[in-house]
Amino acid sequence: MVGLLLFREKVRNLFFKYDFYIIAIGKFFLSLVVLLLINGQIGYSQTVNNPFLVIGLSLICAFLSPIAIAFFSCFVVLANFVAVSIEIAVMVGILFFIMFLFHFIFKPGNTYLAALSIIFCFLQMPGCIAVVAGLIAGPITIIPIIFAVIFYTLINGVSTNFSILSSQIGTIGILQKFIYPLDILLKEDKMWGIILAIVLTICIVYWIRQMSIPYSWNIAVAAGTVSYTLILLVFTFVGNVKMNLLLLFISAIVGGVMATVYQFFVFAVDYSRTEYTQFEDDDYYYYVKAVPKIKVADTDVKVTNITAKTTEEEKRNFDESGLKEP
C-alpha cells in the first residue's frame, strides 16, 4: 500500500509541475481520437475526412479552451452531413446550436467528460463515465453527457441509414429531410434508456458521496456501478429494448474501475483517524468531523551496504593515510 501511495504522490507532483504541457497533450489526443472516430463512421466529405486537417484541428484544440473540442467536432459532423443532405445538416446544426445555448446558459463545463462520453459511445459503452461524473461534479455534469449521447445517436442514425438516404435523396420531401434527425432521436428507445440510467446513476453517486459517513466514496462507486447495471437490465427486459448484455456488464465494470482510480488520486483518506470537535460563536454551535488525508513523504534515502570487502578497503585507506589502529 505504501508503494501505491508513493506512486500516487509522484504522479500528482509530476502533474502539478508540468500541468500546462500535460493538459495540452491530453487535449490534443482527446480531440484527435474524437475527430478520427467521427470521420471513421461518417467520413462522407473528402474535405474534412483528411488526416492532415484532423491533426491540424487537434493541434488548435490543444492550445484553446476545452469547448473548442466540442466546436470542431460539431463542425466536422455538419460538414459530413452536408454531403448527405443539406436539410439534415441544417436541422442537426439547429440541434447543436441549442446544445451550445444550454451549455453557455448553465455553464456546466466538463467538456472533457463530454468528449470522453463520445468516445465511449463509439465503443458501445456509454455508461463508463457516469460514476466518475457523479464523483467529479454531480448533477451539473448530466448536461454535457446527455449532449454527448445525443451527438453520437445522430451520427449513428445517419450512418446506419446512409444507403437509404443517398438512394432516395430525390424522392424525400424537404420537410421529411428536416424532420429526419428528430425522428432518429424520438424513436431511439435505447438512447433514452441509457440517458435515464446515466442521469439516475450520477444523482445516486453524488448523493451518497456527499453523506457524512465512513467510506462514502467507496459506497457511492459501488452503488453507482450496481444501479447503472440494474436500471438498464430493467429497461431491457421490461421495455423490450435490445441491448448487448455483455457490453453492459463490461461498461459497468470499466466505469467502476475508472471511478476507483479517480478516487485514489483525489480522495485518499484515513477513516481510522477520524476526529470530532466542536466550537461556538455568538450565534451557533459547530460540530466538526475531521478526516485526515493519507499522505506519504517521498524522501530520498541512501543505503550503504556494509560487507567484509568494504571493511578491508576502509582499513587499507586508514593505513595509507598514516592512521594506524591502536
PDB file of N, CA and C in Angstrom, residues 109-172:
ATOM      1  N   GLY A 109     -19.646  23.249 -17.907  1.00  0.00           N
ATOM      2  CA  GLY A 109     -18.236  22.898 -18.048  1.00  0.00           C
ATOM      3  C   GLY A 109     -18.057  21.423 -18.361  1.00  0.00           C
ATOM      4  N   ASN A 110     -16.940  20.884 -17.895  1.00  0.00           N
ATOM      5  CA  ASN A 110     -16.673  19.453 -18.051  1.00  0.00           C
ATOM      6  C   ASN A 110     -16.783  18.989 -19.503  1.00  0.00           C
ATOM      7  N   THR A 111     -16.216  19.770 -20.411  1.00  0.00           N
ATOM      8  CA  THR A 111     -16.179  19.357 -21.811  1.00  0.00           C
ATOM      9  C   THR A 111     -15.369  18.084 -21.979  1.00  0.00           C
ATOM     10  N   TYR A 112     -14.400  17.893 -21.082  1.00  0.00           N
ATOM     11  CA  TYR A 112     -13.615  16.656 -21.140  1.00  0.00           C
ATOM     12  C   TYR A 112     -14.514  15.434 -20.956  1.00  0.00           C
ATOM     13  N   LEU A 113     -15.460  15.527 -20.026  1.00  0.00           N
ATOM     14  CA  LEU A 113     -16.383  14.413 -19.801  1.00  0.00           C
ATOM     15  C   LEU A 113     -17.243  14.166 -21.037  1.00  0.00           C
ATOM     16  N   ALA A 114     -17.673  15.242 -21.693  1.00  0.00           N
ATOM     17  CA  ALA A 114     -18.472  15.088 -22.909  1.00  0.00           C
ATOM     18  C   ALA A 114     -17.666  14.394 -24.000  1.00  0.00           C
ATOM     19  N   ALA A 115     -16.407  14.801 -24.173  1.00  0.00           N
ATOM     20  CA  ALA A 115     -15.560  14.172 -25.193  1.00  0.00           C
ATOM     21  C   ALA A 115     -15.306  12.704 -24.870  1.00  0.00           C
ATOM     22  N   LEU A 116     -15.034  12.409 -23.602  1.00  0.00           N
ATOM     23  CA  LEU A 116     -14.840  11.009 -23.209  1.00  0.00           C
ATOM     24  C   LEU A 116     -16.115  10.200 -23.400  1.00  0.00           C
ATOM     25  N   SER A 117     -17.265  10.822 -23.130  1.00  0.00           N
ATOM     26  CA  SER A 117     -18.539  10.127 -23.331  1.00  0.00           C
ATOM     27  C   SER A 117     -18.750   9.777 -24.798  1.00  0.00           C
ATOM     28  N   ILE A 118     -18.367  10.685 -25.694  1.00  0.00           N
ATOM     29  CA  ILE A 118     -18.488  10.400 -27.126  1.00  0.00           C
ATOM     30  C   ILE A 118     -17.620   9.202 -27.499  1.00  0.00           C
ATOM     31  N   ILE A 119     -16.402   9.166 -26.976  1.00  0.00           N
ATOM     32  CA  ILE A 119     -15.505   8.043 -27.273  1.00  0.00           C
ATOM     33  C   ILE A 119     -16.101   6.733 -26.778  1.00  0.00           C
ATOM     34  N   PHE A 120     -16.625   6.730 -25.556  1.00  0.00           N
ATOM     35  CA  PHE A 120     -17.214   5.508 -25.015  1.00  0.00           C
ATOM     36  C   PHE A 120     -18.492   5.123 -25.755  1.00  0.00           C
ATOM     37  N   CYS A 121     -19.216   6.110 -26.277  1.00  0.00           N
ATOM     38  CA  CYS A 121     -20.397   5.791 -27.098  1.00  0.00           C
ATOM     39  C   CYS A 121     -19.976   5.056 -28.367  1.00  0.00           C
ATOM     40  N   PHE A 122     -18.903   5.497 -28.986  1.00  0.00           N
ATOM     41  CA  PHE A 122     -18.401   4.798 -30.168  1.00  0.00           C
ATOM     42  C   PHE A 122     -17.946   3.384 -29.822  1.00  0.00           C
ATOM     43  N   LEU A 123     -17.491   3.185 -28.590  1.00  0.00           N
ATOM     44  CA  LEU A 123     -17.080   1.852 -28.137  1.00  0.00           C
ATOM     45  C   LEU A 123     -18.265   1.029 -27.638  1.00  0.00           C
ATOM     46  N   GLN A 124     -19.484   1.585 -27.769  1.00  0.00           N
ATOM     47  CA  GLN A 124     -20.714   0.924 -27.319  1.00  0.00           C
ATOM     48  C   GLN A 124     -20.748   0.742 -25.800  1.00  0.00           C
ATOM     49  N   MET A 125     -20.077   1.621 -25.070  1.00  0.00           N
ATOM     50  CA  MET A 125     -20.077   1.570 -23.608  1.00  0.00           C
ATOM     51  C   MET A 125     -20.310   2.978 -23.045  1.00  0.00           C
ATOM     52  N   PRO A 126     -21.481   3.557 -23.295  1.00  0.00           N
ATOM     53  CA  PRO A 126     -21.708   4.960 -22.926  1.00  0.00           C
ATOM     54  C   PRO A 126     -21.750   5.225 -21.432  1.00  0.00           C
ATOM     55  N   GLY A 127     -21.985   4.197 -20.623  1.00  0.00           N
ATOM     56  CA  GLY A 127     -22.127   4.422 -19.189  1.00  0.00           C
ATOM     57  C   GLY A 127     -20.839   4.442 -18.409  1.00  0.00           C
ATOM     58  N   CYS A 128     -19.711   4.254 -19.082  1.00  0.00           N
ATOM     59  CA  CYS A 128     -18.428   4.185 -18.369  1.00  0.00           C
ATOM     60  C   CYS A 128     -18.126   5.449 -17.578  1.00  0.00           C
ATOM     61  N   ILE A 129     -18.601   6.578 -18.050  1.00  0.00           N
ATOM     62  CA  ILE A 129     -18.229   7.850 -17.453  1.00  0.00           C
ATOM     63  C   ILE A 129     -19.207   8.307 -16.380  1.00  0.00           C
ATOM     64  N   ALA A 130     -20.337   7.601 -16.208  1.00  0.00           N
ATOM     65  CA  ALA A 130     -21.401   8.077 -15.320  1.00  0.00           C
ATOM     66  C   ALA A 130     -20.954   8.155 -13.865  1.00  0.00           C
ATOM     67  N   VAL A 131     -20.324   7.094 -13.353  1.00  0.00           N
ATOM     68  CA  VAL A 131     -19.914   7.074 -11.945  1.00  0.00           C
ATOM     69  C   VAL A 131     -18.843   8.131 -11.683  1.00  0.00           C
ATOM     70  N   VAL A 132     -17.890   8.255 -12.587  1.00  0.00           N
ATOM     71  CA  VAL A 132     -16.842   9.274 -12.441  1.00  0.00           C
ATOM     72  C   VAL A 132     -17.456  10.668 -12.436  1.00  0.00           C
ATOM     73  N   ALA A 133     -18.440  10.897 -13.296  1.00  0.00           N
ATOM     74  CA  ALA A 133     -19.093  12.204 -13.357  1.00  0.00           C
ATOM     75  C   ALA A 133     -19.777  12.536 -12.039  1.00  0.00           C
ATOM     76  N   GLY A 134     -20.399  11.535 -11.407  1.00  0.00           N
ATOM     77  CA  GLY A 134     -21.023  11.765 -10.112  1.00  0.00           C
ATOM     78  C   GLY A 134     -20.023  12.132  -9.036  1.00  0.00           C
ATOM     79  N   LEU A 135     -18.810  11.575  -9.124  1.00  0.00           N
ATOM     80  CA  LEU A 135     -17.769  11.904  -8.153  1.00  0.00           C
ATOM     81  C   LEU A 135     -17.172  13.280  -8.403  1.00  0.00           C
ATOM     82  N   ILE A 136     -17.024  13.649  -9.667  1.00  0.00           N
ATOM     83  CA  ILE A 136     -16.331  14.894 -10.008  1.00  0.00           C
ATOM     84  C   ILE A 136     -17.161  16.124  -9.662  1.00  0.00           C
ATOM     85  N   ALA A 137     -18.384  16.198 -10.179  1.00  0.00           N
ATOM     86  CA  ALA A 137     -19.152  17.432 -10.023  1.00  0.00           C
ATOM     87  C   ALA A 137     -20.627  17.214  -9.737  1.00  0.00           C
ATOM     88  N   GLY A 138     -21.122  16.024  -9.916  1.00  0.00           N
ATOM     89  CA  GLY A 138     -22.514  15.776  -9.590  1.00  0.00           C
ATOM     90  C   GLY A 138     -23.476  16.069 -10.721  1.00  0.00           C
ATOM     91  N   PRO A 139     -24.719  16.446 -10.396  1.00  0.00           N
ATOM     92  CA  PRO A 139     -25.783  16.575 -11.402  1.00  0.00           C
ATOM     93  C   PRO A 139     -25.486  17.549 -12.534  1.00  0.00           C
ATOM     94  N   ILE A 140     -24.630  18.555 -12.314  1.00  0.00           N
ATOM     95  CA  ILE A 140     -24.354  19.520 -13.379  1.00  0.00           C
ATOM     96  C   ILE A 140     -23.680  18.854 -14.575  1.00  0.00           C
ATOM     97  N   THR A 141     -23.026  17.710 -14.349  1.00  0.00           N
ATOM     98  CA  THR A 141     -22.369  17.006 -15.456  1.00  0.00           C
ATOM     99  C   THR A 141     -23.361  16.255 -16.334  1.00  0.00           C
ATOM    100  N   ILE A 142     -24.612  16.195 -15.899  1.00  0.00           N
ATOM    101  CA  ILE A 142     -25.629  15.498 -16.693  1.00  0.00           C
ATOM    102  C   ILE A 142     -25.780  16.149 -18.064  1.00  0.00           C
ATOM    103  N   ILE A 143     -25.726  17.480 -18.101  1.00  0.00           N
ATOM    104  CA  ILE A 143     -25.975  18.204 -19.356  1.00  0.00           C
ATOM    105  C   ILE A 143     -24.967  17.838 -20.442  1.00  0.00           C
ATOM    106  N   PRO A 144     -23.655  17.973 -20.231  1.00  0.00           N
ATOM    107  CA  PRO A 144     -22.724  17.625 -21.319  1.00  0.00           C
ATOM    108  C   PRO A 144     -22.747  16.151 -21.686  1.00  0.00           C
ATOM    109  N   ILE A 145     -23.001  15.264 -20.723  1.00  0.00           N
ATOM    110  CA  ILE A 145     -23.008  13.834 -21.038  1.00  0.00           C
ATOM    111  C   ILE A 145     -24.239  13.472 -21.859  1.00  0.00           C
ATOM    112  N   ILE A 146     -25.391  14.044 -21.530  1.00  0.00           N
ATOM    113  CA  ILE A 146     -26.591  13.811 -22.342  1.00  0.00           C
ATOM    114  C   ILE A 146     -26.369  14.313 -23.760  1.00  0.00           C
ATOM    115  N   PHE A 147     -25.771  15.488 -23.891  1.00  0.00           N
ATOM    116  CA  PHE A 147     -25.488  16.019 -25.225  1.00  0.00           C
ATOM    117  C   PHE A 147     -24.546  15.097 -25.990  1.00  0.00           C
ATOM    118  N   ALA A 148     -23.599  14.498 -25.299  1.00  0.00           N
ATOM    119  CA  ALA A 148     -22.675  13.569 -25.961  1.00  0.00           C
ATOM    120  C   ALA A 148     -23.411  12.343 -26.480  1.00  0.00           C
ATOM    121  N   VAL A 149     -24.346  11.824 -25.690  1.00  0.00           N
ATOM    122  CA  VAL A 149     -25.129  10.655 -26.124  1.00  0.00           C
ATOM    123  C   VAL A 149     -26.000  11.012 -27.325  1.00  0.00           C
ATOM    124  N   ILE A 150     -26.638  12.182 -27.284  1.00  0.00           N
ATOM    125  CA  ILE A 150     -27.452  12.637 -28.423  1.00  0.00           C
ATOM    126  C   ILE A 150     -26.574  12.844 -29.651  1.00  0.00           C
ATOM    127  N   PHE A 151     -25.419  13.430 -29.447  1.00  0.00           N
ATOM    128  CA  PHE A 151     -24.455  13.668 -30.526  1.00  0.00           C
ATOM    129  C   PHE A 151     -24.124  12.363 -31.245  1.00  0.00           C
ATOM    130  N   TYR A 152     -23.802  11.334 -30.474  1.00  0.00           N
ATOM    131  CA  TYR A 152     -23.460  10.042 -31.085  1.00  0.00           C
ATOM    132  C   TYR A 152     -24.678   9.406 -31.748  1.00  0.00           C
ATOM    133  N   THR A 153     -25.850   9.528 -31.135  1.00  0.00           N
ATOM    134  CA  THR A 153     -27.056   8.920 -31.703  1.00  0.00           C
ATOM    135  C   THR A 153     -27.366   9.499 -33.077  1.00  0.00           C
ATOM    136  N   LEU A 154     -27.192  10.801 -33.244  1.00  0.00           N
ATOM    137  CA  LEU A 154     -27.412  11.420 -34.555  1.00  0.00           C
ATOM    138  C   LEU A 154     -26.421  10.879 -35.581  1.00  0.00           C
ATOM    139  N   ILE A 155     -25.160  10.765 -35.189  1.00  0.00           N
ATOM    140  CA  ILE A 155     -24.147  10.228 -36.104  1.00  0.00           C
ATOM    141  C   ILE A 155     -24.477   8.797 -36.494  1.00  0.00           C
ATOM    142  N   ASN A 156     -24.809   7.989 -35.511  1.00  0.00           N
ATOM    143  CA  ASN A 156     -25.103   6.582 -35.771  1.00  0.00           C
ATOM    144  C   ASN A 156     -26.366   6.420 -36.604  1.00  0.00           C
ATOM    145  N   GLY A 157     -27.375   7.265 -36.339  1.00  0.00           N
ATOM    146  CA  GLY A 157     -28.625   7.175 -37.093  1.00  0.00           C
ATOM    147  C   GLY A 157     -28.450   7.497 -38.563  1.00  0.00           C
ATOM    148  N   VAL A 158     -27.678   8.531 -38.864  1.00  0.00           N
ATOM    149  CA  VAL A 158     -27.448   8.899 -40.264  1.00  0.00           C
ATOM    150  C   VAL A 158     -26.572   7.862 -40.957  1.00  0.00           C
ATOM    151  N   SER A 159     -25.528   7.384 -40.283  1.00  0.00           N
ATOM    152  CA  SER A 159     -24.637   6.406 -40.914  1.00  0.00           C
ATOM    153  C   SER A 159     -25.345   5.076 -41.157  1.00  0.00           C
ATOM    154  N   THR A 160     -26.250   4.693 -40.248  1.00  0.00           N
ATOM    155  CA  THR A 160     -26.984   3.432 -40.414  1.00  0.00           C
ATOM    156  C   THR A 160     -27.897   3.477 -41.625  1.00  0.00           C
ATOM    157  N   ASN A 161     -28.523   4.629 -41.873  1.00  0.00           N
ATOM    158  CA  ASN A 161     -29.483   4.759 -42.971  1.00  0.00           C
ATOM    159  C   ASN A 161     -28.910   5.542 -44.148  1.00  0.00           C
ATOM    160  N   PHE A 162     -27.586   5.591 -44.247  1.00  0.00           N
ATOM    161  CA  PHE A 162     -26.976   6.379 -45.316  1.00  0.00           C
ATOM    162  C   PHE A 162     -27.356   5.854 -46.691  1.00  0.00           C
ATOM    163  N   SER A 163     -27.372   4.539 -46.864  1.00  0.00           N
ATOM    164  CA  SER A 163     -27.698   3.976 -48.179  1.00  0.00           C
ATOM    165  C   SER A 163     -29.114   4.348 -48.599  1.00  0.00           C
ATOM    166  N   ILE A 164     -30.049   4.333 -47.636  1.00  0.00           N
ATOM    167  CA  ILE A 164     -31.436   4.707 -47.954  1.00  0.00           C
ATOM    168  C   ILE A 164     -31.520   6.190 -48.277  1.00  0.00           C
ATOM    169  N   LEU A 165     -30.855   6.997 -47.483  1.00  0.00           N
ATOM    170  CA  LEU A 165     -30.903   8.442 -47.704  1.00  0.00           C
ATOM    171  C   LEU A 165     -30.282   8.826 -49.039  1.00  0.00           C
ATOM    172  N   SER A 166     -29.175   8.207 -49.379  1.00  0.00           N
ATOM    173  CA  SER A 166     -28.491   8.559 -50.622  1.00  0.00           C
ATOM    174  C   SER A 166     -29.249   8.060 -51.844  1.00  0.00           C
ATOM    175  N   SER A 167     -29.945   6.931 -51.718  1.00  0.00           N
ATOM    176  CA  SER A 167     -30.656   6.389 -52.875  1.00  0.00           C
ATOM    177  C   SER A 167     -31.988   7.076 -53.099  1.00  0.00           C
ATOM    178  N   GLN A 168     -32.589   7.607 -52.033  1.00  0.00           N
ATOM    179  CA  GLN A 168     -33.899   8.233 -52.154  1.00  0.00           C
ATOM    180  C   GLN A 168     -33.827   9.744 -51.998  1.00  0.00           C
ATOM    181  N   ILE A 169     -32.667  10.282 -52.192  1.00  0.00           N
ATOM    182  CA  ILE A 169     -32.471  11.705 -51.934  1.00  0.00           C
ATOM    183  C   ILE A 169     -33.359  12.582 -52.802  1.00  0.00           C
ATOM    184  N   GLY A 170     -33.749  12.077 -53.977  1.00  0.00           N
ATOM    185  CA  GLY A 170     -34.583  12.879 -54.858  1.00  0.00           C
ATOM    186  C   GLY A 170     -36.060  12.712 -54.614  1.00  0.00           C
ATOM    187  N   THR A 171     -36.464  11.687 -53.860  1.00  0.00           N
ATOM    188  CA  THR A 171     -37.884  11.412 -53.641  1.00  0.00           C
ATOM    189  C   THR A 171     -38.374  11.860 -52.274  1.00  0.00           C
ATOM    190  N   ILE A 172     -37.485  12.073 -51.324  1.00  0.00           N
ATOM    191  CA  ILE A 172     -37.892  12.511 -49.993  1.00  0.00           C
ATOM    192  C   ILE A 172     -38.106  14.015 -50.017  1.00  0.00           C
TER     193      ILE A 172
END
